[in-house]
XYZ file of C-alpha atoms in Angstrom:
609
model
C -95.942 -10.086 26.512
C -94.003 -9.586 29.653
C -94.655 -10.794 32.687
C -93.415 -7.768 34.111
C -95.730 -5.295 33.192
C -98.828 -6.396 35.331
C -96.833 -5.500 38.599
C -94.166 -4.279 40.308
C -91.901 -6.686 41.259
C -92.235 -10.365 39.692
C -90.518 -12.306 42.477
C -89.893 -15.147 40.206
C -87.504 -12.941 37.734
C -86.273 -11.592 40.914
C -85.435 -14.500 42.734
C -83.411 -15.580 39.431
C -81.463 -12.376 39.546
C -80.320 -13.289 43.060
C -79.339 -16.740 41.951
C -76.895 -14.952 39.952
C -75.404 -12.677 42.874
C -75.484 -16.351 44.832
C -70.822 -16.153 44.353
C -70.835 -12.923 45.644
C -72.915 -13.999 48.844
C -70.483 -12.328 51.107
C -69.556 -9.112 49.308
C -73.754 -8.921 49.428
C -73.769 -9.305 52.812
C -71.082 -6.894 53.764
C -72.887 -4.266 51.329
C -75.752 -4.823 53.706
C -74.042 -4.237 56.548
C -73.051 -1.225 55.199
C -76.422 -0.015 54.349
C -77.242 -0.700 57.866
C -74.512 1.086 59.759
C -75.156 3.852 57.207
C -78.442 4.275 58.423
C -78.050 4.256 62.126
C -75.439 6.712 61.921
C -78.055 8.631 59.871
C -80.240 9.197 62.848
C -77.473 9.880 65.493
C -76.951 13.326 63.771
C -80.837 14.489 64.350
C -79.629 13.322 68.255
C -76.821 15.192 68.193
C -78.598 18.376 67.051
C -81.260 18.282 69.669
C -78.393 17.945 72.374
C -76.462 20.845 71.278
C -79.550 22.898 70.991
C -81.003 22.158 74.379
C -77.972 21.681 76.558
C -75.506 23.663 74.975
C -76.403 26.682 73.039
C -79.563 27.945 75.199
C -77.072 27.169 78.236
C -74.242 29.147 76.863
C -72.355 26.300 77.289
C -69.135 27.050 74.401
C -66.935 24.198 75.638
C -69.881 21.158 75.407
C -70.704 22.475 72.146
C -67.362 22.190 70.363
C -67.249 18.717 71.772
C -70.858 18.164 70.241
C -69.795 19.549 66.690
C -66.326 17.656 66.791
C -68.450 14.583 67.004
C -70.766 15.324 64.659
C -67.624 15.866 62.155
C -65.879 12.678 63.382
C -69.428 10.535 62.334
C -69.786 12.494 59.080
C -65.839 11.380 57.905
C -67.223 8.165 59.253
C -70.361 8.273 57.202
C -68.629 9.299 54.274
C -65.715 6.587 54.667
C -68.941 3.881 54.747
C -70.382 5.518 51.707
C -67.565 4.544 49.845
C -67.621 1.067 50.743
C -71.593 0.682 50.085
C -71.266 2.366 46.623
C -68.190 0.105 45.744
C -69.324 -3.012 46.893
C -73.248 -2.404 45.082
C -71.423 -1.402 42.165
C -68.815 -4.438 42.841
C -71.749 -6.897 42.860
C -73.892 -5.876 39.826
C -71.163 -5.556 37.308
C -69.764 -8.787 38.188
C -73.519 -10.224 37.733
C -73.915 -8.737 34.060
C -70.634 -9.406 33.670
C -71.508 -13.618 34.350
C -74.634 -13.324 32.771
C -73.533 -11.323 29.617
C -70.899 -14.460 29.493
C -74.150 -16.925 29.937
C -76.152 -14.687 26.901
C -73.315 -15.066 24.832
C -72.869 -18.503 24.759
C -76.502 -19.262 25.146
C -77.104 -17.089 21.400
C -74.290 -19.045 19.888
C -75.324 -22.270 20.697
C -79.027 -21.870 18.756
C -80.201 -22.645 15.831
C -79.844 -20.644 12.402
C -83.023 -20.115 12.331
C -83.863 -18.351 15.160
C -81.116 -15.596 13.281
C -83.491 -15.999 10.402
C -86.720 -14.375 12.157
C -84.794 -12.109 15.176
C -83.669 -8.757 14.237
C -79.559 -8.749 15.412
C -80.093 -5.237 16.823
C -83.065 -6.788 19.459
C -79.774 -9.104 20.346
C -77.491 -6.258 20.508
C -80.048 -4.738 22.569
C -80.446 -7.359 24.975
C -76.812 -8.129 25.591
C -76.171 -4.389 26.169
C -77.867 -1.982 27.243
C -80.823 -4.310 28.415
C -78.050 -6.059 30.781
C -76.464 -2.906 32.104
C -80.064 -2.171 33.723
C -79.813 -5.232 35.277
C -76.662 -3.967 37.244
C -78.470 -0.989 38.475
C -80.582 -3.667 40.442
C -77.556 -4.412 42.521
C -76.043 -0.966 42.737
C -79.183 1.197 43.078
C -81.778 -1.241 43.838
C -82.521 -3.937 45.935
C -79.839 -3.070 48.886
C -80.620 0.861 48.740
C -84.118 -0.091 48.841
C -83.841 -2.109 51.429
C -81.399 0.554 53.228
C -84.069 3.356 52.557
C -86.730 0.793 54.401
C -84.625 0.855 57.169
C -84.062 4.429 57.758
C -87.697 5.393 57.410
C -88.926 2.545 59.919
C -86.308 3.771 62.082
C -86.750 7.461 61.781
C -90.563 6.596 62.773
C -89.503 4.610 65.623
C -87.300 7.282 67.256
C -89.387 9.943 66.657
C -92.448 8.133 68.290
C -90.443 7.753 71.288
C -89.221 11.019 71.446
C -92.725 12.627 71.079
C -95.824 10.284 69.580
C -98.105 13.731 69.034
C -95.431 15.555 66.899
C -94.510 12.092 65.085
C -98.101 11.903 64.419
C -98.265 15.363 62.730
C -95.421 14.930 60.457
C -97.466 11.725 59.142
C -100.503 12.984 58.402
C -99.444 13.576 54.872
C -98.295 10.617 54.300
C -101.149 8.867 52.980
C -100.972 11.296 50.119
C -97.270 10.423 49.637
C -98.309 6.830 49.305
C -101.287 7.511 46.863
C -98.934 9.766 44.596
C -96.449 6.988 44.355
C -98.670 4.960 43.285
C -100.458 6.245 40.808
C -96.670 7.432 39.716
C -95.965 3.670 39.864
C -98.705 2.413 37.443
C -98.281 5.031 35.308
C -94.420 4.762 35.158
C -94.480 0.829 34.261
C -95.508 0.776 30.687
C -93.656 3.630 29.696
C -90.171 1.994 30.797
C -91.814 -1.754 28.432
C -92.028 1.061 25.874
C -88.996 3.042 26.441
C -87.077 -0.641 26.043
C -89.022 -1.491 22.958
C -87.809 1.787 21.279
C -84.514 1.140 22.241
C -84.648 -2.242 20.352
C -85.927 -0.711 17.368
C -83.898 2.254 17.429
C -80.752 -0.234 17.160
C -82.380 -2.553 14.930
C -82.576 0.071 12.605
C -78.955 1.675 12.933
C -77.271 -2.351 12.962
C -79.397 -2.530 9.337
C -78.607 0.178 7.642
C -75.247 1.195 9.093
C -74.616 -2.930 7.380
C -75.768 -2.010 4.509
C -75.002 0.968 3.654
C -73.130 0.629 0.643
C -76.711 -0.691 -0.936
C -78.470 2.829 0.174
C -76.040 4.878 -1.424
C -75.438 2.660 -4.629
C -79.445 3.538 -5.161
C -79.001 7.068 -3.362
C -81.422 6.075 -0.778
C -79.747 8.700 1.816
C -82.803 11.162 2.025
C -85.589 8.742 2.236
C -83.630 6.318 5.358
C -83.332 9.282 6.650
C -86.837 10.337 6.779
C -87.831 6.702 8.384
C -84.781 7.096 10.607
C -86.282 10.400 11.911
C -89.348 8.528 12.784
C -87.886 5.613 14.589
C -85.997 8.624 16.402
C -88.891 10.378 16.831
C -91.049 7.319 18.633
C -87.494 6.668 20.632
C -87.997 10.202 21.870
C -91.465 10.577 22.924
C -90.654 7.202 24.490
C -88.191 8.967 27.267
C -90.363 12.199 27.346
C -93.535 10.252 28.251
C -91.195 8.811 31.372
C -89.777 11.823 32.060
C -93.333 13.501 32.339
C -94.245 11.203 34.699
C -91.245 11.836 36.985
C -91.884 16.298 36.400
C -94.936 15.848 38.257
C -94.167 13.311 40.734
C -91.183 15.134 42.455
C -92.900 18.389 42.768
C -96.050 16.561 44.323
C -93.465 15.251 46.785
C -91.627 18.279 47.922
C -95.081 19.743 48.025
C -95.951 16.794 50.690
C -92.779 17.028 52.391
C -93.124 21.170 52.947
C -96.446 20.377 53.818
C -95.865 17.708 56.901
C -93.178 20.638 57.432
C -94.838 23.511 58.122
C -97.350 21.521 60.175
C -94.492 20.297 62.204
C -93.396 23.981 62.641
C -97.142 25.431 63.663
C -97.404 23.058 65.896
C -94.192 22.673 67.923
C -94.166 26.373 67.550
C -97.568 25.817 69.266
C -96.346 23.399 71.867
C -93.458 25.681 73.115
C -95.323 28.555 73.298
C -97.940 27.207 75.645
C -95.265 25.092 77.776
C -94.742 27.007 81.402
C -91.924 26.760 81.530
C -91.069 28.896 78.629
C -89.590 31.700 80.356
C -87.124 29.664 82.210
C -86.158 28.005 78.786
C -86.034 24.956 81.028
C -86.008 21.435 79.724
C -89.258 19.359 80.604
C -89.348 15.552 80.097
C -92.751 15.904 78.771
C -92.178 19.439 76.895
C -91.414 20.074 73.552
C -87.712 22.153 73.556
C -86.993 24.117 70.522
C -83.636 21.329 70.012
C -86.524 18.765 69.965
C -88.528 21.393 67.203
C -85.472 21.535 65.196
C -84.581 17.832 65.133
C -87.649 16.767 64.169
C -87.041 19.145 60.912
C -84.034 17.022 60.551
C -85.929 13.690 61.071
C -88.772 15.137 58.558
C -86.352 15.820 55.708
C -84.576 12.469 56.377
C -87.921 11.014 56.212
C -88.958 12.043 52.750
C -85.499 11.967 51.528
C -85.491 8.338 50.887
C -89.381 7.598 50.835
C -88.767 10.282 47.310
C -85.329 8.317 46.537
C -87.216 4.721 46.844
C -89.693 6.412 44.546
C -87.058 6.506 42.363
C -85.130 3.223 43.203
C -88.330 1.212 42.837
C -88.441 2.422 38.978
C -84.468 1.649 38.587
C -85.699 -1.786 39.977
C -88.558 -2.209 37.460
C -86.369 -0.771 34.781
C -84.147 -3.685 35.760
C -86.737 -6.335 35.871
C -87.735 -5.342 32.394
C -84.031 -5.452 31.237
C -84.338 -9.046 33.041
C -87.419 -9.915 31.814
C -86.182 -9.702 28.262
C -82.651 -11.428 28.751
C -84.650 -14.165 30.389
C -86.871 -14.348 27.039
C -83.721 -14.819 25.243
C -82.228 -17.149 28.121
C -85.467 -19.245 27.745
C -85.375 -19.663 23.924
C -85.235 -23.449 23.226
C -83.955 -23.776 20.119
C -81.014 -25.344 20.266
C -79.384 -27.910 17.474
C -79.625 -31.267 19.051
C -76.768 -32.595 20.340
C -77.387 -35.729 22.157
C -74.375 -37.584 20.423
C -71.467 -38.131 21.899
C -69.214 -39.555 19.076
C -65.551 -38.528 18.332
C -63.810 -41.719 16.442
C -60.521 -40.832 15.399
C -60.593 -40.808 12.079
C -62.952 -40.094 9.548
C -63.400 -41.840 5.963
C -65.734 -39.512 4.866
C -68.551 -41.815 3.550
C -71.919 -40.005 3.351
C -75.432 -40.962 2.623
C -78.735 -38.968 2.094
C -81.417 -41.187 2.490
C -85.432 -40.325 1.771
C -84.304 -36.391 3.306
C -87.225 -34.200 3.475
C -86.702 -30.479 4.835
C -88.516 -27.240 5.059
C -87.809 -23.814 6.302
C -87.752 -22.721 9.404
C -89.285 -25.802 10.664
C -90.226 -29.173 9.385
C -92.555 -31.942 11.200
C -90.990 -34.348 12.993
C -90.320 -37.722 12.125
C -93.425 -39.822 11.493
C -95.940 -36.836 11.157
C -97.752 -36.222 7.717
C -95.794 -33.904 5.562
C -97.355 -30.215 4.966
C -98.522 -29.389 1.529
C -95.253 -30.036 -0.995
C -94.935 -26.263 -1.938
C -93.501 -25.807 1.878
C -90.546 -28.348 1.484
C -87.024 -26.966 -0.019
C -85.375 -30.898 -0.471
C -88.234 -33.585 -1.026
C -87.031 -37.324 -0.843
C -83.416 -36.538 -1.661
C -81.073 -40.137 -1.623
C -77.281 -39.756 -2.659
C -74.446 -41.846 -1.925
C -70.737 -40.172 -1.290
C -68.486 -42.913 -1.423
C -64.606 -41.760 0.402
C -62.724 -39.730 -1.796
C -65.282 -38.728 -3.896
C -66.093 -35.570 -5.250
C -69.972 -34.659 -5.631
C -71.291 -31.566 -7.168
C -74.583 -30.077 -7.238
C -76.177 -27.646 -10.025
C -79.637 -26.039 -10.411
C -81.630 -22.660 -10.252
C -81.752 -20.491 -7.544
C -83.432 -22.307 -4.946
C -83.432 -25.460 -5.754
C -82.356 -26.397 -2.595
C -78.470 -26.911 -2.894
C -77.300 -24.711 -0.452
C -79.615 -26.417 2.255
C -78.031 -29.708 1.381
C -74.803 -28.167 3.194
C -76.516 -26.538 5.933
C -78.489 -30.145 7.202
C -74.790 -31.663 6.840
C -73.528 -29.282 9.032
C -76.511 -29.352 11.231
C -77.736 -25.902 10.702
C -80.925 -26.956 10.406
C -82.881 -30.694 11.591
C -84.232 -32.260 8.860
C -87.895 -33.219 8.904
C -88.101 -36.923 7.607
C -85.233 -39.467 6.493
C -81.605 -39.633 7.275
C -78.232 -38.651 6.861
C -75.073 -40.539 7.804
C -71.342 -39.902 7.639
C -69.610 -43.221 7.540
C -72.966 -45.503 8.162
C -73.805 -43.626 11.317
C -76.472 -41.402 11.806
C -74.745 -37.810 11.857
C -77.137 -37.319 14.463
C -74.680 -39.537 16.810
C -71.867 -37.553 16.690
C -70.908 -34.855 19.227
C -71.662 -31.270 17.376
C -68.619 -29.656 17.286
C -67.007 -32.672 16.076
C -69.348 -33.225 12.824
C -68.576 -29.495 12.122
C -64.619 -29.470 12.618
C -64.334 -32.516 10.500
C -66.253 -30.256 7.225
C -64.107 -27.326 5.762
C -66.828 -24.772 4.108
C -66.472 -22.120 2.050
C -69.001 -20.062 1.319
C -69.869 -17.694 -1.419
C -70.739 -14.760 0.884
C -67.329 -14.587 2.583
C -67.442 -12.846 6.317
C -64.354 -11.595 7.851
C -63.844 -10.669 11.695
C -62.136 -7.408 12.454
C -59.011 -9.245 13.017
C -55.572 -10.054 11.890
C -55.698 -12.283 8.789
C -53.938 -14.716 10.609
C -57.131 -14.193 13.259
C -59.433 -14.506 10.787
C -57.381 -17.747 9.271
C -57.666 -19.573 12.809
C -59.947 -18.112 14.287
C -58.027 -17.462 17.332
C -57.381 -21.306 17.808
C -54.190 -21.518 19.747
C -54.128 -25.386 18.123
C -53.456 -23.421 14.600
C -50.244 -22.471 14.455
C -48.422 -19.855 11.858
C -46.515 -22.292 9.943
C -49.782 -24.515 9.315
C -51.620 -21.465 8.564
C -48.726 -20.453 5.676
C -48.362 -24.000 4.720
C -52.266 -23.624 3.776
C -51.928 -20.303 1.883
C -49.232 -21.573 0.178
C -51.225 -24.865 -1.186
C -54.329 -22.362 -1.901
C -51.310 -20.048 -3.825
C -52.404 -16.572 -1.583
C -49.616 -17.148 0.525
C -47.592 -14.219 -1.850
C -50.590 -11.327 -1.909
C -50.918 -12.072 1.992
C -47.164 -11.196 2.182
C -48.061 -8.437 -0.202
C -50.197 -6.296 2.195
C -48.804 -4.451 5.318
C -47.995 -6.570 8.478
C -48.680 -9.462 6.431
C -50.500 -12.201 8.499
C -50.885 -9.573 10.780
C -52.561 -6.951 8.741
C -55.407 -5.918 10.502
C -58.376 -6.525 8.212
C -61.613 -4.587 9.332
C -64.657 -5.737 9.208
C -66.503 -7.787 6.673
C -63.066 -7.618 5.167
C -63.782 -3.686 3.598
C -59.760 -3.234 2.668
C -59.949 -6.400 0.578
C -61.031 -7.319 -2.551
C -63.417 -10.199 -2.832
C -60.819 -12.657 -4.266
C -58.219 -11.873 -1.882
C -61.184 -13.061 0.544
C -62.415 -16.060 -0.937
C -58.592 -17.154 -0.896
C -58.322 -16.329 3.084
C -61.986 -18.117 3.135
C -60.551 -20.763 1.809
C -57.056 -21.261 3.997
C -59.815 -20.526 6.659
C -61.433 -23.834 6.006
C -58.159 -25.982 5.082
C -56.359 -25.104 7.934
C -57.742 -28.256 10.115
C -57.082 -30.328 6.888
C -60.978 -31.684 7.360
C -61.717 -34.792 6.012
C -64.599 -33.314 4.088
C -64.907 -30.075 2.296
C -67.700 -28.228 0.874
C -67.656 -25.195 -1.861
C -70.839 -23.668 -2.066
C -70.362 -21.143 -5.048
C -66.833 -20.774 -4.085
C -65.463 -19.460 -7.378
C -68.675 -17.343 -8.466
C -67.679 -14.084 -6.844
C -64.029 -13.535 -7.776
C -62.359 -12.360 -11.060
C -61.271 -14.516 -13.568
C -57.086 -14.556 -12.756
C -58.301 -15.017 -8.759
C -60.793 -18.295 -10.459
C -57.745 -20.161 -12.335
C -55.249 -19.740 -9.136
C -58.681 -21.537 -6.651
C -59.362 -23.780 -9.141
C -55.789 -24.957 -9.776
C -55.598 -25.344 -5.529
C -59.115 -26.727 -5.577
C -58.121 -30.037 -8.330
C -55.357 -30.141 -5.382
C -57.246 -30.315 -2.488
C -60.259 -32.112 -3.634
C -57.579 -35.709 -4.104
C -58.132 -37.894 -1.308
C -61.037 -35.660 0.360
C -64.839 -36.665 0.064
C -66.493 -33.226 -1.293
C -69.080 -31.672 -2.161
C -68.919 -28.381 -4.331
C -71.814 -26.091 -5.732
C -71.586 -24.120 -8.464
C -73.368 -21.632 -11.004
C -70.120 -22.253 -13.433
C -70.440 -25.408 -14.906
C -66.685 -25.129 -15.986
C -65.954 -25.577 -12.492
C -67.398 -29.117 -11.918
C -66.535 -30.863 -14.866
C -64.213 -33.131 -13.342
C -66.721 -34.526 -10.842
C -67.321 -37.894 -9.853
C -71.047 -37.437 -9.617
C -73.088 -33.980 -10.476
C -76.685 -33.866 -9.098
C -79.158 -31.786 -10.763
C -82.010 -29.929 -8.255
C -85.129 -28.701 -9.372
C -87.723 -27.268 -6.869
C -85.828 -29.587 -4.160
C -86.055 -32.966 -5.902
C -83.149 -34.568 -7.654
C -84.120 -34.583 -11.638
C -80.959 -35.989 -13.038
C -77.843 -37.829 -11.889
C -74.101 -39.079 -13.341
C -71.323 -37.700 -14.929
C -70.527 -34.354 -16.802
C -70.415 -36.780 -20.162
C -73.535 -38.665 -18.782
C -75.484 -35.876 -18.279
C -74.701 -34.565 -21.612
C -75.567 -37.242 -23.332
C -79.350 -37.390 -21.791
C -80.011 -34.233 -23.270
C -81.857 -32.896 -20.688
C -82.010 -30.228 -17.968
C -78.158 -29.944 -17.344
C -77.760 -29.826 -21.291
C -79.703 -26.691 -21.505
C -78.091 -25.487 -18.706
C -74.405 -26.280 -20.425
C -75.068 -24.960 -23.602
C -77.122 -21.647 -22.410
C -73.752 -21.074 -20.620
C -71.015 -21.917 -22.961
C -73.075 -19.971 -25.909
C -73.499 -17.235 -23.688
C -69.978 -16.619 -23.032
C -68.991 -17.833 -26.786
C -66.835 -20.631 -25.718
C -66.140 -23.209 -28.163
C -67.785 -26.189 -26.842
């Protein structure tokens, strides 16, 4: 639960936000100065108004009145200019802060473990990094500094009025307790509604992200009407949350106007009575202790000025509150400490590629720490796995879905941390290696290829400037994909749509092969790399694989046993345990799980063994 809900302003969150604005301290100070200056200029206008009425209009001094009007116009122009700089500087601070914060959030998210994304909706994270961050910008552009200016203006108006006539000031302030009470009730009511609004925005974004991404499934199964009904329900809750918050506004602002009108009425009633009872009224002379028409009119202007910032402060406090809700959600993400441990710093010049799994236990999403008692074995994905791959050898992993094959790849890349045991590379625990270095030396091709909305070249190099176009072309030729890329409009500059929608599955898979090989990794991992391609493309890829595996340590996961018959060793996994191990011929002679799987595949395919 958010910490913001319990109080109007969370000083801890506010302190963290102000630290983010520290690099823009000079602009912040300048914006504060402009705000204070605006308050001072605003106070001069009623004073000039009083002077114009009492000293010039009632005295028929047209020349003096002209001077006052010109002075008021000059001050108005100065106020407009200062208002421009104040607005520009506050918005500049807000946008600069959220730019820095968005970069910080993105870098933080990319460093989190995959287990965090396994249980966190992508739409929620999008809401955090986009709309929630925008509310934080409002804290600086419409919140803190503006509230400071309004407070100074209110204090200045009250002091100014009290100096001019304390009795009139008391009359004006009589309804103020009602305004304070209304504001308090409004603040209490609006806090929970803001939380609900942000929650419903996140749910709406999550729903849209998931359903747009999965649109093909919805249309394949003709679920458009049913999903529209679900969307209507989510959208209705989003609408209701906004209406509830707007309902509070629709009550509060008319109440403020009513209280303001009451204060104004009392001022006119009392001020007029003072003027009429003044013995000097017939002469229309100005007494030092008397009430003049100019004074009453200036008080009317000051009363308007007094209630306007009070009304705006309530609105700005709500903007500040909304920003604090967004900040709380953002900092919840930033405070998530689910990083892949990266304490290692080892980056050797060469990697031989010797891999060893020693008594490895692993479970999703978390596993007990080393030394703790293992949980129920049904929760383990890998159970006491032991194997060794010599440099340049190819190890194949086979087994039913859920046997733990892909988990071997995930923990080798340290996407997840193991619960017990050790994994070594060239005799050194993989946790000793610098994380990015480790992953850069392992070229991985997965079954579910993901291509970004970028060019073919951008998807191959992932915009790494160290990878030249010549290197991409060489890798493409080695894989056998250069010809089809050249046939695309624009060749390597062809714009690939999101998730490779404009390419065939086989073409996308070939690009993923080039992406893995362009860095010339010492270790190559193929996770069902040929399971989603047609026969012709599979033959193309298989020929490329036979060349690419030469001299590299390789781990190949495949359902099609025809692709792994030449592997140096094959491990048969079943429910997280190694059931059989050996070469293709050795496993066939065992007449066990591998033999049954082999007979089933080749008999079904009608292939003569």
